[in-house]
Amino acid sequence: MYIIGSTLIYGAILAALCSSICYALVVGGRPRLIRWGRAGAWSSLALALSAAALLLALFVLQRYDIRYVYDYSSTDLEMRYRIAAIWAGQPGSLVVWALVGLICAPFLMRRTRQFEPYILSPLMLLQTILLVFMLVRNPFLPTVIEGLSGPITEGRGLNPQLHNVWMVIHPPTLFTAYGLLGVPFCMALAGLWRRDYDTWARMALPWTVAGWTILGLALTMGGYWAYESLGWGGYWGWDPVENSSLVPWLTGGALLHGLLAQRTHGGLRRANFFLAVLTYGFVFYASFLTRSGVLSNFSVHSFVEEGLKYIMIGALVALLILGFGLLSLRWRDVPRKPLSEAVLSRDTAFVLLMLTFVMIGVVIAFGTSMPWITSIEGLSYNLERIFSRAFDLDNGTRFGGQPFSDGRFSLLPDFFKKTTPPLGLILAVLMSVGPLLGWRDTNARKLLLSLRWPFVAAVLLTSVAIVLGVRDGMSIAYVAIATFALGTNLLMIARTLRSGWLRIGGYVAHVGMALLLVGVVGSYAYSSEEEKLVIPQAETQSIFGHSFTFWGYDERENGKHVLRLEVDKESDTPFIAAPDVYFNSRMGAWVRTPAIKRYLWQDLYISPEEYLPADDPSTVDLAPGQQAQIGPYALRFDKFDVQDHLATDNSALVGATVTITHENTVQVLTPQMRLEPNKALRELAVALPSGKKLALENFNPREQVARLRVDGLNLPVVPARAVFTVSIKPAIALVWIGTLLMALGGLLAVVRRRWESLPVRAPARAPVGGWSQRVLGWRGMYR
């Protein structure tokens, strides 16, 4: 398999590289090579698909002799997770990323006409680089286990926290977005290459919208998985790996608005070239941060260094030099078109919005990159002195590691919580007023008339929020501006629907963003404190208007254990909450998955901590040499004493030699247990001083543990207990609804741009007053 798989990857790399070179030669004056460029692209796609199919087959067939399958799969894994395990490691996720770009290539061949060689040449070069990354982390390497000579029949398995449907689709969604955002980058290079500074923007707009929308969905999926699976109660922890994917989403948002402005009146040409290169640079940079190992001590998501660090940074630098270098060469050649200088114009709003998007992205990128920046000799201690005055720092010990001796550190979430909210508020303001502005100027009186009802609604809704408990000034400002933006964009939807519903995509996305901001304020800033409950079995405790009764610790069919909690609220029917909490011996760690009860305006979040089994103080488990106290007796387990008589009288005696200390007297006793075939174990207890008895209740020969019991003390038994935390998450549903609306808005925008790129049919073919004219009425206006 190693030879077949490696050959497929090598073939895909060579085909992609040949395609890129052939397309470049077409630009250089050899047009006949375009057929070879296309053949190379198709061949690379076919070979990469074959490699992916082979990898899929290896996972499905459980070929643990392949290292990648051995590391991420096991026989007890469900089929859907066995398939999803393909992208659990670096090579699998890289092949998804490369495949998206390769699948885009045939679409671009059909639709870009004279731009084809200019776009496909850099695009195929990008796929070559990604396939080389995959080859470096070759997923077809054989498994080598020292000392094992027979076949390998079991793998290490997939992290139980990844057994979640959102983690099945989150990684491919993320890399689909990465792949799509590579297309605007290549189109920008093509525009600079051809000195055609406007056509590329029209072509890039739908690809940018699609990539940006899907990246937003991927970020939300990751957050939803964290909320539903990890048990810490949040969906965004400002983890460096989360942040690194957020940054290209922010700069992509700036690029999206810039392309809209350029498409409308030809402005912002230079800015859009800059943003296209910057956005894809941040995509590559996010992958570098995640996969190079520079964050491995500062993030729970980061991969360790696996040989990709220097090749990835080399590729990143080369892409940035290519993009910004070409832009520098063409800088004076790119024509400028003055923007409107009126304050109340959409031009001004777009420029401010784009600047704000980029500023937030740069702030987050800077804070996220701090571990890498401070690894540069001479910078770490100076930066630590500056930032420690205002923010919390992590010197590498946050996740149990050793502190770095060279001064490296990362910035903790409080840095992002202090720096980004004011900038986010500016974005919300621009999102609320911008849609009502004209591109060049706006009549102030008409604008005020349009704003009056959204303003009244925002005041009323903000007052309700204050009554409900929102007190912090920043939170009140966010609720006020977000509800104002909700009103203005709903107004724009009502006005625009007359021209066709496909024109409302941007406003729907704004509505989604407004709801998301309100949801973030509610669930993030006003989430209740986590209250810890320790409930003995069959007892009830109450918190947050709910009563919790612990009924037991159940084992499921898949071997996992859950706490069985009956939750009762006076106004609702009682329900059973079953959060997972169990020790995964394969991973060597405890797995905890919360239970969530969803109400209309809030979630009841139950996060398990541990299960404490019933404790009989008259019983103790001891290994040889260990001591314990039971009542007045001090016990030390010395050794096992085994008398095997199975060969003679069909029974065996297992004894535990125990040294007893009681009231300054020391005595050595050996309680025994008789083992007979087809009979229950029989205890042979021994007498203790003061009339009590010592019995060997059980033993574990593998772990060399004896369970000893003292009878007659009548000590009270401590019942089993469930330990968990409970919290309330207000308005969190708005976060998910807002994200879905943003995705819907993006989808409408993509469909609209797709229709706009099609040739317009003769008007006579569309029946007057028919559904197509009503629905697609915008097409006539576009022409």
PDB file of N, CA and C in Angstrom, residues 527-559:
ATOM      1  N   SER A 527     -23.952  34.792  31.275  1.00  0.00           N
ATOM      2  CA  SER A 527     -24.098  33.402  31.689  1.00  0.00           C
ATOM      3  C   SER A 527     -23.945  33.334  33.208  1.00  0.00           C
ATOM      4  N   SER A 528     -24.725  32.475  33.841  1.00  0.00           N
ATOM      5  CA  SER A 528     -24.642  32.383  35.307  1.00  0.00           C
ATOM      6  C   SER A 528     -23.319  31.755  35.733  1.00  0.00           C
ATOM      7  N   GLU A 529     -22.957  31.928  36.971  1.00  0.00           N
ATOM      8  CA  GLU A 529     -21.795  31.241  37.521  1.00  0.00           C
ATOM      9  C   GLU A 529     -22.070  29.743  37.544  1.00  0.00           C
ATOM     10  N   GLU A 530     -21.020  28.955  37.405  1.00  0.00           N
ATOM     11  CA  GLU A 530     -21.177  27.503  37.494  1.00  0.00           C
ATOM     12  C   GLU A 530     -21.320  27.104  38.966  1.00  0.00           C
ATOM     13  N   GLU A 531     -22.434  26.458  39.286  1.00  0.00           N
ATOM     14  CA  GLU A 531     -22.684  26.005  40.655  1.00  0.00           C
ATOM     15  C   GLU A 531     -22.392  24.514  40.744  1.00  0.00           C
ATOM     16  N   LYS A 532     -21.540  24.154  41.676  1.00  0.00           N
ATOM     17  CA  LYS A 532     -21.153  22.748  41.816  1.00  0.00           C
ATOM     18  C   LYS A 532     -22.086  22.024  42.775  1.00  0.00           C
ATOM     19  N   LEU A 533     -22.575  20.869  42.340  1.00  0.00           N
ATOM     20  CA  LEU A 533     -23.444  20.040  43.169  1.00  0.00           C
ATOM     21  C   LEU A 533     -22.771  18.697  43.422  1.00  0.00           C
ATOM     22  N   VAL A 534     -22.868  18.212  44.652  1.00  0.00           N
ATOM     23  CA  VAL A 534     -22.424  16.862  45.015  1.00  0.00           C
ATOM     24  C   VAL A 534     -23.640  16.172  45.619  1.00  0.00           C
ATOM     25  N   ILE A 535     -24.259  15.263  44.863  1.00  0.00           N
ATOM     26  CA  ILE A 535     -25.538  14.682  45.285  1.00  0.00           C
ATOM     27  C   ILE A 535     -25.378  13.188  45.558  1.00  0.00           C
ATOM     28  N   PRO A 536     -25.641  12.743  46.798  1.00  0.00           N
ATOM     29  CA  PRO A 536     -25.636  11.297  47.085  1.00  0.00           C
ATOM     30  C   PRO A 536     -26.753  10.598  46.321  1.00  0.00           C
ATOM     31  N   GLN A 537     -26.566   9.332  46.073  1.00  0.00           N
ATOM     32  CA  GLN A 537     -27.550   8.566  45.302  1.00  0.00           C
ATOM     33  C   GLN A 537     -28.908   8.596  45.998  1.00  0.00           C
ATOM     34  N   ALA A 538     -29.937   8.802  45.182  1.00  0.00           N
ATOM     35  CA  ALA A 538     -31.340   8.843  45.612  1.00  0.00           C
ATOM     36  C   ALA A 538     -31.685  10.093  46.404  1.00  0.00           C
ATOM     37  N   GLU A 539     -30.820  11.087  46.410  1.00  0.00           N
ATOM     38  CA  GLU A 539     -31.141  12.352  47.087  1.00  0.00           C
ATOM     39  C   GLU A 539     -31.323  13.459  46.048  1.00  0.00           C
ATOM     40  N   THR A 540     -31.910  14.575  46.500  1.00  0.00           N
ATOM     41  CA  THR A 540     -32.274  15.672  45.598  1.00  0.00           C
ATOM     42  C   THR A 540     -31.697  16.991  46.114  1.00  0.00           C
ATOM     43  N   GLN A 541     -31.207  17.796  45.180  1.00  0.00           N
ATOM     44  CA  GLN A 541     -30.771  19.165  45.497  1.00  0.00           C
ATOM     45  C   GLN A 541     -31.312  20.091  44.415  1.00  0.00           C
ATOM     46  N   SER A 542     -31.426  21.382  44.750  1.00  0.00           N
ATOM     47  CA  SER A 542     -32.024  22.341  43.825  1.00  0.00           C
ATOM     48  C   SER A 542     -31.089  23.510  43.574  1.00  0.00           C
ATOM     49  N   ILE A 543     -31.153  24.021  42.316  1.00  0.00           N
ATOM     50  CA  ILE A 543     -30.395  25.214  41.924  1.00  0.00           C
ATOM     51  C   ILE A 543     -31.027  25.777  40.655  1.00  0.00           C
ATOM     52  N   PHE A 544     -31.039  27.091  40.496  1.00  0.00           N
ATOM     53  CA  PHE A 544     -31.568  27.774  39.319  1.00  0.00           C
ATOM     54  C   PHE A 544     -33.009  27.358  38.997  1.00  0.00           C
ATOM     55  N   GLY A 545     -33.815  27.097  40.017  1.00  0.00           N
ATOM     56  CA  GLY A 545     -35.203  26.740  39.785  1.00  0.00           C
ATOM     57  C   GLY A 545     -35.413  25.312  39.343  1.00  0.00           C
ATOM     58  N   HIS A 546     -34.381  24.491  39.359  1.00  0.00           N
ATOM     59  CA  HIS A 546     -34.481  23.086  38.970  1.00  0.00           C
ATOM     60  C   HIS A 546     -34.057  22.222  40.154  1.00  0.00           C
ATOM     61  N   SER A 547     -34.696  21.066  40.290  1.00  0.00           N
ATOM     62  CA  SER A 547     -34.262  20.094  41.295  1.00  0.00           C
ATOM     63  C   SER A 547     -33.610  18.913  40.575  1.00  0.00           C
ATOM     64  N   PHE A 548     -32.521  18.427  41.158  1.00  0.00           N
ATOM     65  CA  PHE A 548     -31.738  17.351  40.542  1.00  0.00           C
ATOM     66  C   PHE A 548     -31.714  16.157  41.505  1.00  0.00           C
ATOM     67  N   THR A 549     -32.097  14.994  40.984  1.00  0.00           N
ATOM     68  CA  THR A 549     -32.051  13.758  41.776  1.00  0.00           C
ATOM     69  C   THR A 549     -31.112  12.784  41.078  1.00  0.00           C
ATOM     70  N   PHE A 550     -30.130  12.285  41.838  1.00  0.00           N
ATOM     71  CA  PHE A 550     -29.154  11.344  41.266  1.00  0.00           C
ATOM     72  C   PHE A 550     -29.632   9.925  41.532  1.00  0.00           C
ATOM     73  N   TRP A 551     -29.867   9.171  40.417  1.00  0.00           N
ATOM     74  CA  TRP A 551     -30.403   7.824  40.554  1.00  0.00           C
ATOM     75  C   TRP A 551     -29.382   6.726  40.296  1.00  0.00           C
ATOM     76  N   GLY A 552     -28.252   7.041  39.713  1.00  0.00           N
ATOM     77  CA  GLY A 552     -27.287   5.956  39.505  1.00  0.00           C
ATOM     78  C   GLY A 552     -26.269   6.269  38.441  1.00  0.00           C
ATOM     79  N   TYR A 553     -25.347   5.342  38.292  1.00  0.00           N
ATOM     80  CA  TYR A 553     -24.245   5.458  37.332  1.00  0.00           C
ATOM     81  C   TYR A 553     -24.404   4.307  36.349  1.00  0.00           C
ATOM     82  N   ASP A 554     -24.920   4.597  35.146  1.00  0.00           N
ATOM     83  CA  ASP A 554     -25.318   3.556  34.207  1.00  0.00           C
ATOM     84  C   ASP A 554     -24.244   3.306  33.151  1.00  0.00           C
ATOM     85  N   GLU A 555     -24.161   2.048  32.750  1.00  0.00           N
ATOM     86  CA  GLU A 555     -23.267   1.697  31.652  1.00  0.00           C
ATOM     87  C   GLU A 555     -24.073   1.504  30.380  1.00  0.00           C
ATOM     88  N   ARG A 556     -23.636   2.131  29.306  1.00  0.00           N
ATOM     89  CA  ARG A 556     -24.325   1.992  28.031  1.00  0.00           C
ATOM     90  C   ARG A 556     -23.778   0.797  27.263  1.00  0.00           C
ATOM     91  N   GLU A 557     -24.447   0.515  26.136  1.00  0.00           N
ATOM     92  CA  GLU A 557     -24.026  -0.636  25.331  1.00  0.00           C
ATOM     93  C   GLU A 557     -22.616  -0.479  24.788  1.00  0.00           C
ATOM     94  N   ASN A 558     -22.213   0.759  24.530  1.00  0.00           N
ATOM     95  CA  ASN A 558     -20.876   0.986  23.986  1.00  0.00           C
ATOM     96  C   ASN A 558     -19.799   1.030  25.067  1.00  0.00           C
ATOM     97  N   GLY A 559     -20.177   0.710  26.302  1.00  0.00           N
ATOM     98  CA  GLY A 559     -19.199   0.657  27.381  1.00  0.00           C
ATOM     99  C   GLY A 559     -18.992   1.976  28.095  1.00  0.00           C
TER     100      GLY A 559
END
